[in-house]
Amino acid sequence: MLDPVIVTRLRAAGCVFAEDEARLLMSAARTPAELDAMVGQRAAGLPLEQVLGWAGFCGLRITVAPGVFVPRRRTEFLVRQAVALARTGAVIVDLCCGAGAIGAALAAAVEGAEVHAADIDPAAVRCARQNLPRGRVYQGDLYAPLPAGLRGRVAILAANVPYVPSEEIGLLPPEARAHEPRAALDGGADGLDVLRRVAAGAAGWLAPGGYLLSETSERQASLAEAALAVAGLTARVARSADLEATVVIGRRPVSKAAGVIGSPVS
């Protein structure tokens, strides 16, 4: 049974779905004191997922700690696109992995997948290591911490890079601005700085015919597509109206002398 006092506290703090959040908090708390503390954290603006310690993503519970980027439901569209392109046993890299939600979802959906993940933020890496116990999670800047043995073998490179233009960070909801790392949000002047760096190095890591997938905004899509093309990838854009999601997809061309490793030819 819902506690009306908790619902009132949450609603007064601006929680639109106060009843649903109250149910989740009440089910997660082990003691009345813990529940009171959790409600206080949520009322103070901490993202619900960070208060609970997990976020729902592609049917999984992804461990999320305070200060770590919270996986968004729209990013499930990127996962669906990647699953459609991946073969059994594919080598998959989740770059800028955050809590490792994409890598965990792909590990669950792609039979025999060999999943690797990397992020520059140590708190995110700690979460990702919990969410990808059978994966390989590395800390460092983009490709730098990845094992050299992955070069030329990656079938699916998922890079959920930051893509909010710097001057628009202040327009984000307070939850994101105050409680998620700026490095996970700020994509530079036009929002595409990190994507350009990822695209520039992608061909050296992708298998022939391998794919780079990255989320972007609809208004940035044409520039993001061009960034992949400049890097030598065959690029296209996929959109989901339901999830309000946009994903740019680049494919490393297959030369006549090269085969395709763990990725379908289309």
Coordinates of C-alpha atoms in Angstrom, one line a residue:
M1 CA 0.0 0.0 0.0
L2 CA 1.3 3.4 -1.0
D3 CA 2.2 5.8 1.8
P4 CA 0.4 9.1 1.0
V5 CA 3.1 11.1 2.9
I6 CA 5.8 9.8 0.5
V7 CA 3.7 10.5 -2.5
T8 CA 3.1 14.1 -1.3
R9 CA 6.8 14.7 -0.6
L10 CA 7.7 13.4 -4.1
R11 CA 5.0 15.4 -5.8
A12 CA 6.0 18.6 -4.0
A13 CA 9.5 18.1 -5.2
G14 CA 8.2 18.0 -8.8
C15 CA 8.2 14.3 -9.5
V16 CA 5.6 13.9 -12.2
F17 CA 5.2 10.2 -11.6
A18 CA 5.1 10.4 -7.8
E19 CA 3.0 7.3 -7.2
D20 CA 5.1 5.1 -9.5
E21 CA 8.3 6.4 -7.9
A22 CA 6.9 5.9 -4.4
R23 CA 6.2 2.2 -5.2
L24 CA 9.7 1.7 -6.4
L25 CA 11.3 3.4 -3.5
M26 CA 9.2 1.5 -1.0
S27 CA 10.0 -1.9 -2.6
A28 CA 13.8 -1.1 -2.6
A29 CA 14.1 0.2 0.9
R30 CA 15.0 -2.4 3.6
T31 CA 14.1 -0.3 6.6
P32 CA 11.9 2.8 7.3
A33 CA 15.1 4.8 7.9
E34 CA 16.5 3.8 4.6
L35 CA 13.2 4.6 2.9
D36 CA 13.2 8.1 4.5
A37 CA 16.7 8.7 3.3
M38 CA 15.9 7.5 -0.2
V39 CA 12.9 9.7 -0.5
G40 CA 14.9 12.6 0.8
Q41 CA 17.6 12.0 -1.9
R42 CA 14.9 11.9 -4.6
A43 CA 13.2 15.0 -3.3
A44 CA 16.5 16.8 -3.4
G45 CA 16.8 16.1 -7.1
L46 CA 19.0 12.9 -7.3
P47 CA 17.9 10.9 -10.3
L48 CA 15.5 8.0 -9.3
E49 CA 17.9 5.4 -10.9
Q50 CA 20.8 6.6 -8.8
V51 CA 18.7 6.5 -5.7
L52 CA 17.5 3.0 -6.4
G53 CA 20.9 1.8 -7.6
W54 CA 19.7 0.5 -10.9
A55 CA 18.1 1.5 -14.2
G56 CA 15.8 -0.6 -16.4
F57 CA 17.3 -1.0 -19.9
C58 CA 16.3 -3.6 -22.5
G59 CA 14.7 -5.7 -19.9
L60 CA 17.8 -5.7 -17.7
R61 CA 18.5 -4.1 -14.3
I62 CA 21.7 -2.0 -14.9
T63 CA 23.6 -1.0 -11.7
V64 CA 23.9 2.8 -11.5
A65 CA 25.8 4.6 -8.8
P66 CA 25.5 8.3 -7.8
G67 CA 27.5 10.4 -10.2
V68 CA 27.2 8.0 -13.1
F69 CA 25.4 8.6 -16.4
V70 CA 21.9 7.1 -16.3
P71 CA 21.0 4.9 -19.4
R72 CA 18.2 6.4 -21.4
R73 CA 15.3 4.4 -22.8
R74 CA 15.9 5.9 -26.3
T75 CA 19.3 4.3 -26.4
E76 CA 17.5 0.9 -26.6
F77 CA 17.0 1.8 -30.3
L78 CA 20.8 1.8 -30.8
V79 CA 20.8 -1.7 -29.2
R80 CA 18.1 -2.9 -31.6
Q81 CA 20.0 -1.6 -34.6
A82 CA 23.2 -3.3 -33.4
V83 CA 21.5 -6.6 -32.7
A84 CA 20.1 -6.6 -36.2
L85 CA 23.6 -6.3 -37.6
A86 CA 25.5 -8.7 -35.3
R87 CA 26.2 -12.3 -35.9
T88 CA 26.7 -15.1 -33.4
G89 CA 30.0 -14.8 -31.7
A90 CA 30.5 -11.2 -32.8
V91 CA 33.3 -9.1 -31.2
I92 CA 31.5 -6.1 -29.7
V93 CA 33.0 -3.0 -28.1
D94 CA 30.9 -0.6 -26.0
L95 CA 32.9 2.6 -26.1
C96 CA 32.1 5.5 -23.7
C97 CA 30.2 2.8 -22.0
G98 CA 29.1 4.6 -18.8
A99 CA 27.5 1.9 -16.7
G100 CA 27.9 -0.6 -19.5
A101 CA 24.1 -0.8 -20.4
I102 CA 24.7 -1.2 -24.1
G103 CA 27.3 -3.8 -23.7
A104 CA 25.2 -5.7 -21.2
A105 CA 22.2 -5.6 -23.5
L106 CA 24.2 -6.8 -26.5
A107 CA 25.8 -9.6 -24.4
A108 CA 22.3 -10.8 -23.5
A109 CA 21.0 -10.5 -27.1
V110 CA 23.8 -11.7 -29.3
E111 CA 24.7 -15.4 -28.8
G112 CA 28.3 -16.0 -28.0
A113 CA 29.2 -12.3 -28.2
E114 CA 32.7 -11.3 -27.0
V115 CA 32.0 -8.0 -25.3
H116 CA 34.5 -5.4 -24.3
A117 CA 33.8 -1.9 -22.8
A118 CA 35.7 1.2 -21.9
D119 CA 35.1 4.6 -20.3
I120 CA 37.3 7.3 -18.9
D121 CA 35.3 7.8 -15.7
P122 CA 36.4 5.4 -12.9
A123 CA 32.9 5.5 -11.2
A124 CA 31.3 4.4 -14.5
V125 CA 33.9 1.7 -14.9
R126 CA 33.1 0.3 -11.5
C127 CA 29.5 0.0 -12.4
A128 CA 30.2 -1.5 -15.8
R129 CA 32.3 -4.2 -14.2
Q130 CA 29.2 -5.2 -12.2
N131 CA 27.0 -5.1 -15.2
L132 CA 29.4 -7.0 -17.5
P133 CA 30.9 -9.7 -15.2
R134 CA 31.9 -11.8 -18.2
G135 CA 33.0 -8.9 -20.3
R136 CA 36.2 -7.0 -20.3
V137 CA 35.9 -3.5 -19.0
Y138 CA 38.8 -1.0 -19.3
Q139 CA 39.4 2.5 -18.0
G140 CA 40.8 5.2 -20.3
D141 CA 40.2 7.6 -23.1
L142 CA 38.3 6.1 -26.0
Y143 CA 40.4 3.4 -27.7
A144 CA 43.5 3.9 -25.6
P145 CA 42.8 1.2 -23.0
L146 CA 41.6 -1.4 -25.5
P147 CA 43.8 -4.5 -26.0
A148 CA 45.8 -4.2 -29.3
G149 CA 44.5 -7.7 -30.2
L150 CA 41.1 -6.2 -30.9
R151 CA 42.4 -4.2 -33.9
G152 CA 40.7 -5.2 -37.1
R153 CA 38.4 -7.6 -35.3
V154 CA 35.5 -5.5 -34.0
A155 CA 32.2 -6.3 -35.7
I156 CA 30.0 -3.9 -33.7
L157 CA 31.5 -0.7 -32.2
A158 CA 28.7 1.0 -30.1
A159 CA 29.8 4.5 -29.0
N160 CA 27.1 6.4 -27.1
V161 CA 29.2 9.5 -27.0
P162 CA 28.2 12.9 -25.4
Y163 CA 26.5 15.0 -28.0
V164 CA 25.0 18.0 -26.3
P165 CA 26.6 21.2 -27.5
S166 CA 28.5 23.0 -24.7
E167 CA 26.3 26.1 -24.7
E168 CA 23.2 23.9 -24.3
I169 CA 24.3 22.1 -21.2
G170 CA 22.5 24.7 -19.1
L171 CA 19.2 23.8 -20.8
L172 CA 19.3 20.2 -19.6
P173 CA 17.1 19.0 -16.8
P174 CA 18.5 19.8 -13.3
E175 CA 18.9 16.0 -12.6
A176 CA 21.4 15.7 -15.5
R177 CA 23.2 18.9 -14.9
A178 CA 23.8 18.4 -11.2
H179 CA 24.1 14.6 -10.9
E180 CA 25.7 13.3 -14.1
P181 CA 29.3 13.9 -15.2
R182 CA 29.6 16.7 -17.6
A183 CA 32.1 14.6 -19.6
A184 CA 29.2 12.2 -20.4
L185 CA 27.0 15.1 -21.7
D186 CA 29.2 17.8 -23.3
G187 CA 30.0 17.1 -26.9
G188 CA 31.9 20.4 -27.5
A189 CA 30.9 23.4 -29.6
D190 CA 28.6 21.6 -32.0
G191 CA 28.1 18.5 -29.9
L192 CA 30.2 16.3 -32.3
D193 CA 33.7 16.6 -31.0
V194 CA 33.9 13.1 -29.4
L195 CA 32.0 11.5 -32.3
R196 CA 34.7 12.8 -34.7
R197 CA 37.4 11.4 -32.6
V198 CA 35.7 8.0 -32.4
A199 CA 35.0 8.0 -36.2
A200 CA 38.6 8.9 -37.0
G201 CA 39.9 5.9 -35.2
A202 CA 37.1 3.4 -36.0
A203 CA 38.6 1.9 -39.2
G204 CA 41.6 0.7 -37.4
W205 CA 39.5 -1.3 -34.9
L206 CA 36.6 -2.5 -37.1
A207 CA 36.7 -5.7 -39.0
P208 CA 36.1 -5.4 -42.7
G209 CA 32.3 -4.9 -42.9
G210 CA 32.1 -4.0 -39.2
Y211 CA 29.8 -1.3 -37.9
L212 CA 30.1 1.8 -35.8
L213 CA 26.8 3.0 -34.2
S214 CA 26.4 6.2 -32.3
E215 CA 23.4 8.0 -30.9
T216 CA 22.9 11.7 -31.9
S217 CA 20.1 14.2 -32.2
E218 CA 17.9 14.5 -35.2
R219 CA 19.2 18.0 -36.0
Q220 CA 22.8 16.8 -35.8
A221 CA 22.2 13.7 -37.9
S222 CA 23.4 15.1 -41.2
L223 CA 26.7 16.5 -39.6
A224 CA 27.2 13.2 -37.7
E225 CA 26.7 11.2 -40.9
A226 CA 29.2 13.4 -42.7
A227 CA 31.7 12.9 -39.9
L228 CA 31.6 9.2 -40.4
A229 CA 31.9 9.6 -44.1
V230 CA 35.0 11.8 -43.7
A231 CA 36.5 9.0 -41.7
G232 CA 36.1 6.6 -44.6
L233 CA 32.9 4.8 -43.4
T234 CA 29.8 4.2 -45.4
A235 CA 27.3 6.1 -43.3
R236 CA 23.5 6.2 -42.9
V237 CA 21.0 7.4 -40.3
A238 CA 18.3 5.4 -38.6
R239 CA 15.4 7.0 -36.6
S240 CA 12.7 5.9 -34.2
A241 CA 9.7 8.1 -33.8
D242 CA 8.4 6.2 -30.9
L243 CA 11.6 6.5 -28.8
E244 CA 12.5 9.9 -30.4
A245 CA 15.9 8.4 -31.1
T246 CA 18.4 9.0 -33.9
V247 CA 21.4 6.7 -34.6
V248 CA 24.1 7.2 -37.1
I249 CA 25.6 4.0 -38.5
G250 CA 28.9 3.7 -40.3
R251 CA 30.3 0.6 -42.0
R252 CA 33.9 -0.1 -42.8
P253 CA 34.1 -1.0 -46.5
V254 CA 35.0 -4.5 -47.5
S255 CA 37.9 -4.7 -49.9
K256 CA 38.0 -7.5 -52.5
A257 CA 40.9 -9.1 -50.6
A258 CA 39.2 -8.9 -47.2
G259 CA 36.7 -11.1 -45.6
V260 CA 34.0 -10.1 -43.1
I261 CA 34.5 -11.0 -39.4
G262 CA 31.4 -11.5 -37.3
S263 CA 29.3 -9.1 -39.4
P264 CA 26.8 -9.6 -42.2
V265 CA 27.4 -8.1 -45.6
S266 CA 24.6 -5.9 -46.8

